[in-house]
């Protein structure tokens, strides 16, 4: 795939590093010669030192014939203009990074001007990841599928779970009550796609699939209310903090924000009157004592200084806070110190680049076979979760799943019956796939290209 990336900042460089490991033809444009030289030292890519809004530079990069044009500079205006020029030169697939609400609130107009397939906001994506981590604080992994209509959570089965000691077949009534399906189990290191006779034990990691509402109900039933998160302390009124505060307040969490800069504190208080805002130094242990940090369920460090965020997370850990999250852009700090589990940290650059990377991987897999829409991998790539668009004649049509010879270690998890009141069905043996459906498949097999590949 021929990819042109404008902007070699944090997101652009991180994405380039990921994509350079694949067989893509990548060209990066940035005005900073030193940044370009560093990028070329570490990655097998092409680069041009220049302005991404310069038509001649974009012509030199052959942006018009690219398979994908990605504008990722720190300037919204530059991203808009470079995307519009790339479109005029013939680029069909465009991804654009925008942060300013004046653009994001006019999402469709931006798409019309630039022909962008996707508009991303790294801070929003990072905030969304944190919000899910807070809401499902005892879930190790949370993903959505089929345009966010289906959800997967990874949880560890507790000692008091009703699932323990029975086979999935015997638990069918319990799972049906919530409308969810257990699609993958990590049995103390052994990863399986479970059949009906599989017995669930305490300590098993299970991946539960269903609609958002149904997965949410299952999670609440499995995780006692008294250990779920309600009170959240955010330190630092960053762009990510704004996005996160909006998401948390919308979901009825109690939010307190500590910001050292007086004007920033006033601004975020004006924006979110329902939050408690304190103008103080959130890295000061005395301040944390004063605000009774031990009364919070979660502490999220979002200052602009990595070392400060790590220190805050360590202090919160000492206070026994259940969920601590630190923004760390320079992840090499974690490798050097070894003081924080990587799962307790995040960075907007990785949230955005992973999002784009997953889109590119799914598009690349589907270049010759248009039926495969999206590809996800879990458990160290042992399991693939695939979204298929069933738009051609197939051997699986109009046959109940129990009557199909589906491959071992392969499971149809969900069927999106578009055209039938937009019903999303969590699959069972009596389910039937029809023309136009979208299907979510879980498998340990590799290289599935079309829906019929699930058959023996």
C-alpha positions as MATLAB code, in Angstrom:
seq = 'XXXXXXXXXXXXXXXXXXXXXXXXXXXXXXXXXXXXXXXXXXXXXXXXXXXXXXXXXXXXXXXXXXXXXXXXXXXXXXXXXXXXXXXXXXXXXXXXXXXXXXXXXXXXXXXXXXXXXXXXXXXXXXXXXXXXXXXXXXXXXXXXXXXXXXXXXXXXXXXXXXXXXXXXXXXXXXXXXXXXXXXXXXXXXXXXXXXXXXXXXXXXXXXXXXXXXXXXXXXXXXXXXXXXXXXXXXXXXXXXXXXXXXXXXXXXXXXXXXXXXXXXXXXXXXXXXXXXXXXXXXXXXXXXXXXXXXXXXXXXXXXXXXXXXXXXXXXXXXXXXXXXXXXXXXXXXXXXXXXXXXXXXXXXXXXXXXXXXXXXXXXXXXXXXXXXXXXXXXXXXXXXXXXXXXXXXXXXXXXXXXXXXXXXXXXXXXXXXXXXXXXXXXXXXXXXXXXXXXXXXXXXXXXXXXXXXXXX';
ca = [
       0.000    0.000    0.000;
       1.358    3.447   -0.938;
       0.951    5.767    2.073;
       1.823    9.478    2.328;
       2.041   10.894    5.867;
       2.225   14.653    6.464;
       3.628   15.396    9.916;
       6.392   13.474   11.702;
       5.461   14.546   15.226;
       4.591   12.139   18.027;
       1.629   10.508   16.270;
       3.185   10.564   12.794;
       6.522    9.127   13.941;
       4.889    6.431   16.054;
       2.604    5.383   13.199;
       5.497    5.405   10.721;
       7.507    3.100   13.016;
       4.609    0.647   13.161;
       3.924    0.709    9.423;
       7.600    0.464    8.443;
       7.590   -3.105    9.757;
       4.978   -3.972    7.124;
       5.479   -4.101    3.349;
       4.128   -0.618    2.717;
       5.569    2.098    0.486;
       5.702    4.986    2.974;
       6.680    8.608    2.328;
       6.738   11.157    5.158;
       6.639   14.961    4.752;
       7.754   17.362    7.510;
       9.312   20.841    7.612;
      11.798   19.905   10.367;
      14.973   18.441    8.848;
      16.253   17.078   12.184;
      13.006   15.187   12.841;
      13.099   13.724    9.321;
      16.725   12.601    9.770;
      15.869   10.862   13.056;
      12.928    9.157   11.385;
      15.088    7.916    8.498;
      17.724    6.571   10.905;
      15.179    4.278   12.553;
      12.788    3.359    9.726;
      12.999    2.071    6.162;
      10.855    4.823    4.625;
      11.145    7.713    2.167;
      10.914   11.337    3.316;
      10.742   14.892    2.008;
      11.704   17.970    3.996;
       9.038   20.509    3.129;
       5.659   22.090    3.753;
       2.673   19.736    3.540;
       0.548   22.589    2.203;
       2.906   23.200   -0.732;
       1.279   21.835   -3.885;
       4.660   21.167   -5.504;
       5.818   19.171   -2.471;
       2.646   17.078   -2.615;
       3.152   16.557   -6.344;
       6.740   15.462   -5.686;
       5.378   12.985   -3.128;
       2.869   11.780   -5.750;
       0.142   12.242   -3.128;
      -2.571   12.116   -5.793;
      -1.890    8.471   -6.605;
      -1.421    7.331   -2.998;
      -3.593    4.545   -1.593;
      -3.844    6.519    1.645;
      -3.049   10.142    2.520;
      -2.731   10.922    6.262;
      -2.434   14.491    7.636;
      -1.095   14.391   11.212;
       0.647   17.695   11.928;
      -0.058   19.600   15.152;
      -1.837   22.305   13.132;
      -5.487   21.723   12.225;
      -5.241   24.362    9.496;
      -2.250   22.655    7.888;
      -3.997   19.291    8.016;
      -7.137   20.725    6.422;
      -5.296   22.516    3.633;
      -2.907   19.664    2.822;
      -5.829   17.199    2.695;
      -7.840   19.511    0.419;
      -4.863   19.868   -1.940;
      -4.222   16.108   -1.905;
      -7.865   15.587   -2.792;
      -7.582   18.008   -5.731;
      -4.530   16.057   -6.926;
      -6.541   12.827   -6.937;
      -6.134   11.245   -3.489;
      -9.210    9.130   -2.706;
      -8.534    7.817    0.812;
      -7.725   10.518    3.363;
      -7.333   10.474    7.160;
      -7.080   13.841    8.894;
      -6.184   14.780   12.464;
      -8.226   17.630   13.974;
      -8.415   18.858   17.578;
     -10.275   22.187   17.567;
     -13.998   21.885   18.413;
     -14.811   24.474   15.709;
     -13.796   21.830   13.170;
     -14.938   18.737   15.039;
     -18.404   20.221   15.541;
     -18.677   20.580   11.762;
     -17.528   17.052   11.052;
     -19.511   16.538    7.845;
     -18.448   19.870    6.352;
     -14.798   18.941    6.946;
     -15.374   15.618    5.186;
     -17.017   17.390    2.249;
     -14.100   19.825    1.894;
     -11.286   17.297    2.252;
     -13.011   14.083    1.125;
     -11.667   12.572    4.359;
     -12.666    8.987    5.091;
     -11.841    9.470    8.763;
     -11.395   12.467   11.064;
      -9.499   11.619   14.256;
      -8.840   13.462   17.502;
      -5.975   11.745   19.410;
      -7.002   13.303   22.716;
     -10.573   12.074   22.323;
      -9.396    8.558   21.400;
      -7.112    8.500   24.441;
      -9.908    9.827   26.676;
     -12.270    7.181   25.333;
      -9.758    4.449   26.172;
      -9.396    5.807   29.716;
     -13.156    6.175   30.159;
     -13.702    2.539   29.184;
     -10.883    1.510   31.493;
     -12.609    3.387   34.330;
     -16.112    2.151   33.588;
     -14.917   -1.446   33.209;
     -12.183   -1.135   35.801;
     -11.960   -4.895   36.337;
     -11.881   -5.653   32.604;
      -8.419   -6.217   31.158;
      -9.496   -5.408   27.617;
     -12.456   -3.601   26.065;
     -13.107   -3.474   22.306;
     -16.037   -2.560   20.108;
     -17.017   -4.029   16.734;
     -19.504   -3.528   13.899;
     -19.387    0.263   14.185;
     -19.598    0.148   17.991;
     -22.793   -1.936   17.976;
     -21.073   -4.975   19.511;
     -18.659   -5.020   22.443;
     -16.090   -7.415   23.890;
     -14.698   -7.322   27.416;
     -11.974   -9.497   28.902;
     -12.514  -10.342   32.574;
     -11.130  -12.806   35.077;
     -13.782  -15.124   36.534;
     -14.112  -14.454   40.258;
     -14.544  -16.991   43.048;
     -18.234  -16.115   43.502;
     -19.231  -16.156   39.819;
     -22.316  -18.280   38.951;
     -20.333  -19.500   35.912;
     -17.952  -21.597   38.013;
     -18.220  -25.386   37.994;
     -20.623  -25.708   35.078;
     -20.167  -26.222   31.363;
     -21.097  -23.484   28.919;
     -24.031  -25.653   27.865;
     -25.265  -25.773   31.466;
     -24.700  -22.011   31.755;
     -26.654  -21.299   28.582;
     -29.668  -19.984   30.505;
     -27.526  -17.629   32.593;
     -25.697  -16.289   29.534;
     -28.938  -16.044   27.522;
     -30.469  -13.983   30.334;
     -27.865  -11.315   29.574;
     -27.739  -11.993   25.837;
     -23.969  -12.515   25.788;
     -21.575  -15.156   24.500;
     -18.212  -16.370   25.836;
     -16.087  -16.493   22.695;
     -12.537  -17.015   23.987;
     -11.085  -18.462   27.190;
      -7.520  -18.280   28.458;
      -7.308  -21.408   30.591;
      -4.247  -20.519   32.680;
      -2.128  -19.984   29.575;
      -3.975  -22.217   27.117;
      -6.159  -20.183   24.757;
      -9.281  -21.909   23.449;
     -12.439  -21.158   21.492;
     -14.754  -22.960   23.929;
     -17.410  -25.496   22.974;
     -20.564  -26.306   24.911;
     -18.853  -28.874   27.165;
     -16.125  -26.464   28.308;
     -16.204  -25.889   32.076;
     -15.500  -22.437   33.497;
     -13.232  -22.181   36.545;
     -12.223  -19.339   38.857;
      -9.189  -17.577   37.447;
     -10.074  -18.204   33.809;
      -9.787  -15.148   31.564;
     -12.922  -14.980   29.461;
     -13.815  -12.777   26.502;
     -17.507  -11.875   26.578;
     -19.321  -10.614   23.462;
     -22.667   -8.858   23.113;
     -24.304   -5.497   22.550;
     -22.998   -2.671   24.744;
     -26.045   -2.698   27.002;
     -26.009   -6.459   27.466;
     -22.271   -6.680   28.098;
     -22.665   -3.842   30.585;
     -25.409   -5.759   32.420;
     -23.259   -8.902   32.518;
     -20.289   -6.938   33.861;
     -22.388   -5.398   36.633;
     -23.698   -8.838   37.600;
     -20.201  -10.325   37.754;
     -18.453   -7.380   39.433;
     -19.882   -6.321   42.838;
     -21.027   -2.697   42.982;
     -18.919   -1.906   46.037;
     -15.691   -2.460   44.079;
     -16.688   -0.477   40.983;
     -15.283    2.998   40.409;
     -17.336    6.131   41.120;
     -15.025    8.928   42.331;
     -12.274   10.019   39.925;
      -9.393   12.443   40.529;
      -7.788   13.977   37.412;
      -4.514   15.871   37.779;
      -3.763   18.307   34.957;
      -6.265   20.221   32.801;
      -4.831   19.004   29.494;
      -6.720   18.597   26.207;
      -7.213   14.939   27.086;
      -8.571   15.963   30.503;
     -11.267   18.073   28.820;
     -12.370   15.156   26.650;
     -12.228   12.712   29.558;
     -14.150   14.964   31.962;
     -16.973   15.328   29.441;
     -17.182   11.546   28.976;
     -17.095   10.795   32.717;
     -19.664   13.421   33.728;
     -21.979   12.196   30.979;
     -21.804    8.741   32.597;
     -22.499   10.091   36.103;
     -19.018    9.697   37.596;
     -17.927   12.164   40.283;
     -14.955   14.131   38.897;
     -12.401   16.267   40.752;
      -9.647   18.079   38.836;
      -6.413   19.563   40.228;
      -4.655   22.109   37.973;
      -1.615   24.194   38.978;
      -2.246   26.990   36.443;
      -4.920   29.386   37.757;
      -6.316   30.386   34.355;
      -6.505   26.780   33.158;
      -8.291   25.862   36.384;
     -10.823   28.665   35.853;
     -11.351   27.695   32.214;
     -12.053   24.028   32.905;
     -14.349   24.948   35.819;
     -16.337   27.238   33.488;
     -16.594   24.415   30.950;
     -17.625   21.769   33.489;
     -19.494   23.336   36.431;
     -20.483   19.849   37.667;
     -16.823   18.987   38.330;
     -14.867   20.043   41.418;
     -11.783   22.014   40.327;
      -8.873   22.825   42.659;
      -6.096   25.282   41.735;
      -3.035   23.582   43.237;
       0.020   21.437   42.488;
      -1.268   17.886   42.109;
       2.230   16.432   42.388;
       2.661   17.818   45.913;
       2.090   15.063   48.524;
       0.746   17.633   50.997;
      -1.890   18.741   48.470;
      -2.861   15.119   47.812;
      -3.260   14.593   51.556;
      -5.346   17.755   51.799;
      -7.770   16.650   49.061;
      -7.971   13.189   50.715;
      -6.597   11.243   47.772;
      -7.379    7.987   49.592;
     -11.115    8.741   49.225;
     -10.949    8.383   45.431;
     -11.405    5.169   43.466;
      -9.164    6.252   40.586;
      -6.367    8.759   39.981;
      -5.471    9.845   36.446;
      -2.297   11.895   35.922;
      -2.550   14.053   32.771;
       0.060   16.762   33.305;
       2.443   17.680   30.487;
       5.448   16.168   32.296;
       5.976   12.400   32.070;
       8.097   12.166   35.223;
       5.459   14.040   37.198;
       2.714   11.691   35.989;
       4.776    8.641   36.943;
       5.424   10.111   40.392;
       1.718   10.855   40.915;
       0.771    7.305   39.892;
       3.333    5.873   42.305;
       1.995    8.009   45.143;
      -1.582    6.988   44.338;
      -0.478    3.356   44.387;
       0.984    3.844   47.871;
      -2.359    5.231   49.012;
      -4.042    2.034   47.815;
      -5.989    3.613   44.951;
      -7.622    0.881   42.870;
      -7.109    2.314   39.390;
      -4.120    4.514   38.557;
      -3.459    5.773   35.045;
      -0.545    7.957   33.936;
       0.003    9.774   30.657;
       3.526    8.896   29.534;
       4.661    9.948   26.071;
       8.251    8.752   26.463;
       7.566    5.088   27.153;
      11.314    4.420   27.302;
      11.136    5.941   30.804;
       9.071    2.960   31.869;
      11.508    0.491   30.349;
      14.441    2.192   32.059;
      12.856    2.436   35.512;
      10.613   -0.615   35.450;
       8.476    1.080   38.106;
       5.103    1.001   36.393;
       3.173   -1.684   34.591;
       2.652   -0.551   30.995;
      -1.075   -1.284   31.406;
      -1.235    1.575   33.898;
      -0.026    4.080   31.317;
      -1.266    5.507   28.045;
      -0.259    8.046   25.457;
      -2.461    9.871   22.935;
       0.057    9.123   20.166;
      -0.339    5.367   20.646;
      -4.132    5.579   20.929;
      -4.358    7.459   17.625;
      -1.698    5.475   15.780;
      -3.128    2.117   16.870;
      -6.549    3.247   15.647;
      -5.166    4.238   12.236;
      -2.914    1.173   12.072;
      -5.843   -1.175   12.649;
      -7.786    0.547    9.871;
      -4.842    0.206    7.473;
      -4.337   -3.461    8.367;
      -7.993   -4.237    7.703;
      -7.969   -2.291    4.416;
      -4.764   -4.023    3.349;
      -6.208   -7.451    4.136;
      -9.286   -6.584    2.107;
      -7.613   -5.119   -0.976;
      -8.335   -8.141   -3.136;
     -11.301   -9.505   -1.197;
     -13.781   -6.770   -0.380;
     -15.741   -8.958    2.010;
     -13.310   -8.646    4.941;
     -13.980   -5.304    6.613;
     -11.979   -5.344    9.853;
      -9.358   -7.443   11.580;
      -8.510   -7.553   15.302;
      -6.029   -9.736   17.166;
      -5.933  -10.736   20.848;
      -3.927  -13.037   23.112;
      -0.561  -12.342   21.471;
      -2.071  -12.764   17.993;
      -3.279  -16.303   18.777;
      -6.894  -15.312   18.077;
      -8.311  -13.196   15.255;
     -11.664  -11.427   15.400;
     -12.952  -10.668   11.910;
     -15.812   -8.581   10.533;
     -17.223   -9.865    7.242;
     -19.614   -8.173    4.856;
     -21.707  -10.957    3.281;
     -22.457   -9.458   -0.100;
     -21.928  -12.335   -2.541;
     -23.340  -15.794   -2.973;
     -22.090  -18.037   -0.202;
     -22.284  -21.659    0.927;
     -23.386  -20.506    4.359;
     -26.577  -18.739    3.282;
     -29.953  -19.789    4.669;
     -28.537  -22.657    6.751;
     -28.647  -22.854   10.542;
     -25.158  -22.592   12.007;
     -25.501  -25.959   13.757;
     -25.891  -27.614   10.348;
     -22.737  -26.057    8.878;
     -19.350  -27.775    9.047;
     -17.499  -24.903   10.694;
     -13.770  -25.287   11.248;
     -12.372  -26.294   14.615;
     -11.456  -23.325   16.810;
     -13.774  -21.045   14.839;
     -16.968  -19.434   16.119;
     -19.595  -17.118   14.658;
     -20.143  -14.626   17.495;
     -22.617  -12.079   16.150;
     -24.726  -11.333   13.078;
     -25.787   -7.811   12.169;
     -29.020   -8.296   10.207;
     -29.075   -5.016    8.331;
     -32.443   -4.527    6.679;
     -34.245   -6.424    9.452;
     -34.825   -3.517   11.861;
     -31.037   -3.336   12.211;
     -31.101   -6.291   14.586;
     -27.793   -7.412   16.094;
     -28.043  -11.093   16.988;
     -25.645  -12.871   19.310;
     -25.259  -16.098   17.374;
     -26.376  -19.555   18.450;
     -26.885  -22.871   16.708;
     -30.229  -21.784   15.257;
     -28.898  -18.549   13.767;
     -29.031  -18.080    9.991;
     -26.813  -15.807    7.881;
     -28.413  -14.038    4.911;
     -27.287  -11.834    2.042;
     -26.315   -8.356    3.266;
     -25.583   -9.424    6.850;
     -22.390   -8.437    8.624;
     -20.826  -11.249   10.619;
     -18.362  -11.254   13.528;
     -16.136  -14.347   13.497;
     -13.671  -15.521   16.167;
     -10.950  -17.945   15.090;
      -7.519  -19.363   15.880;
      -7.022  -20.064   12.174;
      -5.106  -17.565   10.069;
      -5.576  -15.847    6.720;
      -9.370  -15.936    6.470;
     -10.269  -13.747    3.475;
     -13.989  -14.373    2.995;
     -16.858  -15.732    5.018;
     -16.801  -19.189    3.387;
     -13.287  -19.722    4.801;
     -14.944  -20.600    8.117;
     -16.095  -23.905    6.574;
     -14.051  -27.100    6.635;
];
